[in-house]
PDB file of C-alpha atoms in Angstrom:
ATOM      1  CA  MET A   1    -116.125 207.812 201.911  1.00 47.00           C
ATOM      2  CA  SER A   2    -115.040 210.115 204.535  1.00 49.00           C
ATOM      3  CA  TRP A   3    -117.676 210.824 206.885  1.00 53.00           C
ATOM      4  CA  GLY A   4    -115.799 212.628 209.240  1.00 51.00           C
ATOM      5  CA  GLU A   5    -115.174 215.486 206.781  1.00 64.00           C
ATOM      6  CA  GLY A   6    -118.746 215.684 205.719  1.00 69.00           C
ATOM      7  CA  SER A   7    -117.754 215.871 202.080  1.00 84.00           C
ATOM      8  CA  MET A   8    -118.112 213.251 199.276  1.00 86.00           C
ATOM      9  CA  ASN A   9    -116.561 213.404 195.867  1.00 89.00           C
ATOM     10  CA  TRP A  10    -118.628 213.016 192.587  1.00 90.00           C
ATOM     11  CA  ALA A  11    -117.438 209.366 192.019  1.00 91.00           C
ATOM     12  CA  GLU A  12    -118.732 208.299 195.478  1.00 89.00           C
ATOM     13  CA  LEU A  13    -122.010 210.075 194.859  1.00 85.00           C
ATOM     14  CA  ARG A  14    -122.353 208.318 191.559  1.00 85.00           C
ATOM     15  CA  ASP A  15    -121.658 204.912 193.066  1.00 87.00           C
ATOM     16  CA  LEU A  16    -124.313 205.690 195.795  1.00 87.00           C
ATOM     17  CA  VAL A  17    -127.083 206.824 193.352  1.00 84.00           C
ATOM     18  CA  GLU A  18    -126.244 203.595 191.040  1.00 84.00           C
ATOM     19  CA  ALA A  19    -126.696 201.437 194.166  1.00 87.00           C
ATOM     20  CA  LEU A  20    -130.163 202.668 194.853  1.00 86.00           C
ATOM     21  CA  PRO A  21    -133.048 200.269 194.195  1.00 85.00           C
ATOM     22  CA  GLU A  22    -134.637 200.497 190.729  1.00 77.00           C
ATOM     23  CA  ASP A  23    -137.880 201.801 192.243  1.00 78.00           C
ATOM     24  CA  SER A  24    -136.503 204.568 194.073  1.00 82.00           C
ATOM     25  CA  ALA A  25    -137.657 208.133 193.345  1.00 81.00           C
ATOM     26  CA  THR A  26    -134.022 209.164 192.650  1.00 81.00           C
ATOM     27  CA  ARG A  27    -133.478 206.354 190.116  1.00 78.00           C
ATOM     28  CA  ALA A  28    -136.930 206.919 188.537  1.00 75.00           C
ATOM     29  CA  ALA A  29    -136.176 210.697 188.171  1.00 76.00           C
ATOM     30  CA  SER A  30    -132.669 210.034 186.780  1.00 75.00           C
ATOM     31  CA  GLY A  31    -134.179 207.537 184.191  1.00 74.00           C
ATOM     32  CA  GLY A  32    -136.463 210.329 182.992  1.00 72.00           C
ATOM     33  CA  ASP A  33    -139.734 209.124 184.523  1.00 74.00           C
ATOM     34  CA  VAL A  34    -142.160 212.080 184.383  1.00 71.00           C
ATOM     35  CA  ASP A  35    -145.111 210.216 185.719  1.00 73.00           C
ATOM     36  CA  GLY A  36    -143.351 209.043 189.018  1.00 68.00           C
ATOM     37  CA  ARG A  37    -144.575 205.487 188.468  1.00 72.00           C
ATOM     38  CA  ARG A  38    -141.187 204.116 189.441  1.00 76.00           C
ATOM     39  CA  TRP A  39    -141.217 200.930 187.300  1.00 80.00           C
ATOM     40  CA  THR A  40    -138.697 198.266 187.739  1.00 80.00           C
ATOM     41  CA  GLN A  41    -137.511 196.003 184.908  1.00 83.00           C
ATOM     42  CA  ASP A  42    -139.786 193.251 186.358  1.00 89.00           C
ATOM     43  CA  THR A  43    -142.829 195.693 186.026  1.00 87.00           C
ATOM     44  CA  TYR A  44    -141.963 196.277 182.393  1.00 88.00           C
ATOM     45  CA  ILE A  45    -141.672 192.572 181.731  1.00 93.00           C
ATOM     46  CA  HIS A  46    -144.851 191.722 183.413  1.00 94.00           C
ATOM     47  CA  ALA A  47    -146.613 194.620 181.575  1.00 93.00           C
ATOM     48  CA  ALA A  48    -145.262 193.293 178.229  1.00 94.00           C
ATOM     49  CA  GLN A  49    -146.504 189.709 179.109  1.00 97.00           C
ATOM     50  CA  TYR A  50    -149.950 191.051 179.912  1.00 95.00           C
ATOM     51  CA  ASN A  51    -150.144 193.136 176.864  1.00 95.00           C
ATOM     52  CA  ALA A  52    -149.001 190.183 174.611  1.00 96.00           C
ATOM     53  CA  LEU A  53    -151.639 187.919 176.388  1.00 95.00           C
ATOM     54  CA  ILE A  54    -154.444 190.509 175.723  1.00 94.00           C
ATOM     55  CA  LEU A  55    -153.299 190.672 172.015  1.00 93.00           C
ATOM     56  CA  MET A  56    -153.439 186.688 171.660  1.00 93.00           C
ATOM     57  CA  ILE A  57    -156.890 186.783 173.239  1.00 91.00           C
ATOM     58  CA  ARG A  58    -158.137 189.414 170.904  1.00 90.00           C
ATOM     59  CA  VAL A  59    -156.819 187.404 167.893  1.00 90.00           C
ATOM     60  CA  LEU A  60    -158.126 184.145 169.019  1.00 89.00           C
ATOM     61  CA  TRP A  61    -161.505 185.682 169.873  1.00 89.00           C
ATOM     62  CA  ALA A  62    -161.828 187.269 166.374  1.00 86.00           C
ATOM     63  CA  ALA A  63    -160.588 184.020 164.702  1.00 85.00           C
ATOM     64  CA  HIS A  64    -162.525 181.399 166.577  1.00 85.00           C
ATOM     65  CA  LEU A  65    -165.707 183.228 168.073  1.00 83.00           C
ATOM     66  CA  LYS A  66    -166.174 185.532 165.086  1.00 76.00           C
ATOM     67  CA  GLY A  67    -167.124 188.645 166.902  1.00 78.00           C
ATOM     68  CA  GLU A  68    -165.669 191.705 168.569  1.00 83.00           C
ATOM     69  CA  PRO A  69    -163.517 190.654 171.647  1.00 83.00           C
ATOM     70  CA  PRO A  70    -164.580 192.356 174.976  1.00 83.00           C
ATOM     71  CA  ASP A  71    -162.773 195.702 175.753  1.00 86.00           C
ATOM     72  CA  MET A  72    -159.545 194.720 177.440  1.00 88.00           C
ATOM     73  CA  SER A  73    -157.174 197.583 178.046  1.00 91.00           C
ATOM     74  CA  SER A  74    -153.501 197.173 177.776  1.00 92.00           C
ATOM     75  CA  ILE A  75    -151.002 198.491 180.278  1.00 90.00           C
ATOM     76  CA  ASP A  76    -149.051 201.575 179.036  1.00 88.00           C
ATOM     77  CA  PRO A  77    -145.474 202.025 180.366  1.00 84.00           C
ATOM     78  CA  PRO A  78    -144.747 205.398 182.178  1.00 81.00           C
ATOM     79  CA  GLN A  79    -143.845 208.323 180.062  1.00 79.00           C
ATOM     80  CA  LEU A  80    -140.167 209.120 179.979  1.00 78.00           C
ATOM     81  CA  GLU A  81    -138.480 212.357 179.053  1.00 80.00           C
ATOM     82  CA  ALA A  82    -136.873 210.601 176.126  1.00 79.00           C
ATOM     83  CA  ASP A  83    -140.386 209.538 174.766  1.00 79.00           C
ATOM     84  CA  GLU A  84    -141.320 213.185 174.844  1.00 81.00           C
ATOM     85  CA  ARG A  85    -138.323 214.289 172.917  1.00 85.00           C
ATOM     86  CA  GLN A  86    -138.720 211.401 170.513  1.00 87.00           C
ATOM     87  CA  ALA A  87    -142.498 212.564 169.936  1.00 86.00           C
ATOM     88  CA  GLU A  88    -141.280 216.137 169.408  1.00 90.00           C
ATOM     89  CA  GLN A  89    -138.673 215.004 166.739  1.00 92.00           C
ATOM     90  CA  GLU A  90    -141.472 212.899 164.971  1.00 91.00           C
ATOM     91  CA  ALA A  91    -143.799 215.827 164.859  1.00 92.00           C
ATOM     92  CA  ALA A  92    -141.122 218.013 163.669  1.00 93.00           C
ATOM     93  CA  ALA A  93    -140.203 215.518 160.929  1.00 92.00           C
ATOM     94  CA  ALA A  94    -143.812 215.240 159.918  1.00 92.00           C
ATOM     95  CA  ARG A  95    -144.183 219.025 159.602  1.00 92.00           C
ATOM     96  CA  TYR A  96    -141.018 219.161 157.408  1.00 92.00           C
ATOM     97  CA  ASN A  97    -142.130 216.327 155.216  1.00 90.00           C
ATOM     98  CA  GLU A  98    -145.591 217.987 154.771  1.00 89.00           C
ATOM     99  CA  ALA A  99    -143.951 221.365 153.939  1.00 87.00           C
ATOM    100  CA  LEU A 100    -141.602 219.711 151.329  1.00 85.00           C
ATOM    101  CA  LEU A 101    -144.527 217.866 149.900  1.00 84.00           C
ATOM    102  CA  ASP A 102    -146.642 221.156 149.664  1.00 80.00           C
ATOM    103  CA  GLN A 103    -143.721 222.679 147.941  1.00 77.00           C
ATOM    104  CA  TYR A 104    -144.129 220.398 144.973  1.00 76.00           C
ATOM    105  CA  SER A 105    -147.999 220.200 145.225  1.00 72.00           C
ATOM    106  CA  PRO A 106    -149.730 220.946 141.848  1.00 67.00           C
ATOM    107  CA  GLY A 107    -152.222 223.272 143.475  1.00 64.00           C
ATOM    108  CA  ARG A 108    -149.786 226.000 144.300  1.00 62.00           C
ATOM    109  CA  THR A 109    -150.473 229.450 142.708  1.00 60.00           C
ATOM    110  CA  ASP A 110    -147.082 230.326 141.679  1.00 63.00           C
ATOM    111  CA  ASP A 111    -146.816 226.880 139.893  1.00 65.00           C
ATOM    112  CA  GLN A 112    -150.151 227.494 138.229  1.00 71.00           C
ATOM    113  CA  ASP A 113    -148.723 230.775 136.920  1.00 76.00           C
ATOM    114  CA  ALA A 114    -145.658 228.789 135.319  1.00 78.00           C
ATOM    115  CA  VAL A 115    -147.998 226.218 133.915  1.00 79.00           C
ATOM    116  CA  ASP A 116    -150.260 228.828 132.445  1.00 83.00           C
ATOM    117  CA  TYR A 117    -147.310 230.521 130.786  1.00 87.00           C
ATOM    118  CA  TRP A 118    -145.908 227.416 129.128  1.00 87.00           C
ATOM    119  CA  ALA A 119    -149.411 226.327 128.164  1.00 89.00           C
ATOM    120  CA  SER A 120    -149.784 229.692 126.281  1.00 90.00           C
ATOM    121  CA  GLN A 121    -146.271 229.227 124.589  1.00 89.00           C
ATOM    122  CA  ILE A 122    -147.293 225.671 123.366  1.00 91.00           C
ATOM    123  CA  ARG A 123    -150.643 227.094 122.012  1.00 89.00           C
ATOM    124  CA  GLU A 124    -148.707 229.784 120.168  1.00 88.00           C
ATOM    125  CA  LEU A 125    -146.256 227.275 118.661  1.00 88.00           C
ATOM    126  CA  GLU A 126    -149.257 225.089 117.565  1.00 87.00           C
ATOM    127  CA  THR A 127    -150.830 228.067 115.720  1.00 85.00           C
ATOM    128  CA  GLN A 128    -147.757 228.900 113.821  1.00 79.00           C
TER     129      GLN A 128
END
């Protein structure tokens, strides 16, 4: 890097940003962290271990103590921009699927008109 000129090329900037610690604000922002919680890989692992332990406690409590386990909340990871995009895509897919199913729903009025027409045609054939 040439400090005397006061400029840095894009490759040097990329290397500098990639060398930042995992919990730096810049790395968290570039990873899509919208909450600003700045989790490291160790934090994700510890949260997953804690959540697995809570699940095992609940299962064992229900199996052996035959009652409701105490309320033990799990640790939710920070929301990422990718999570928001995925939620939007899932919602759009659900809306599309619902619209598609509604299209073939027997309760539709235009379908009912067709059913009534063909029912009257069948009745006419049966009377002849």
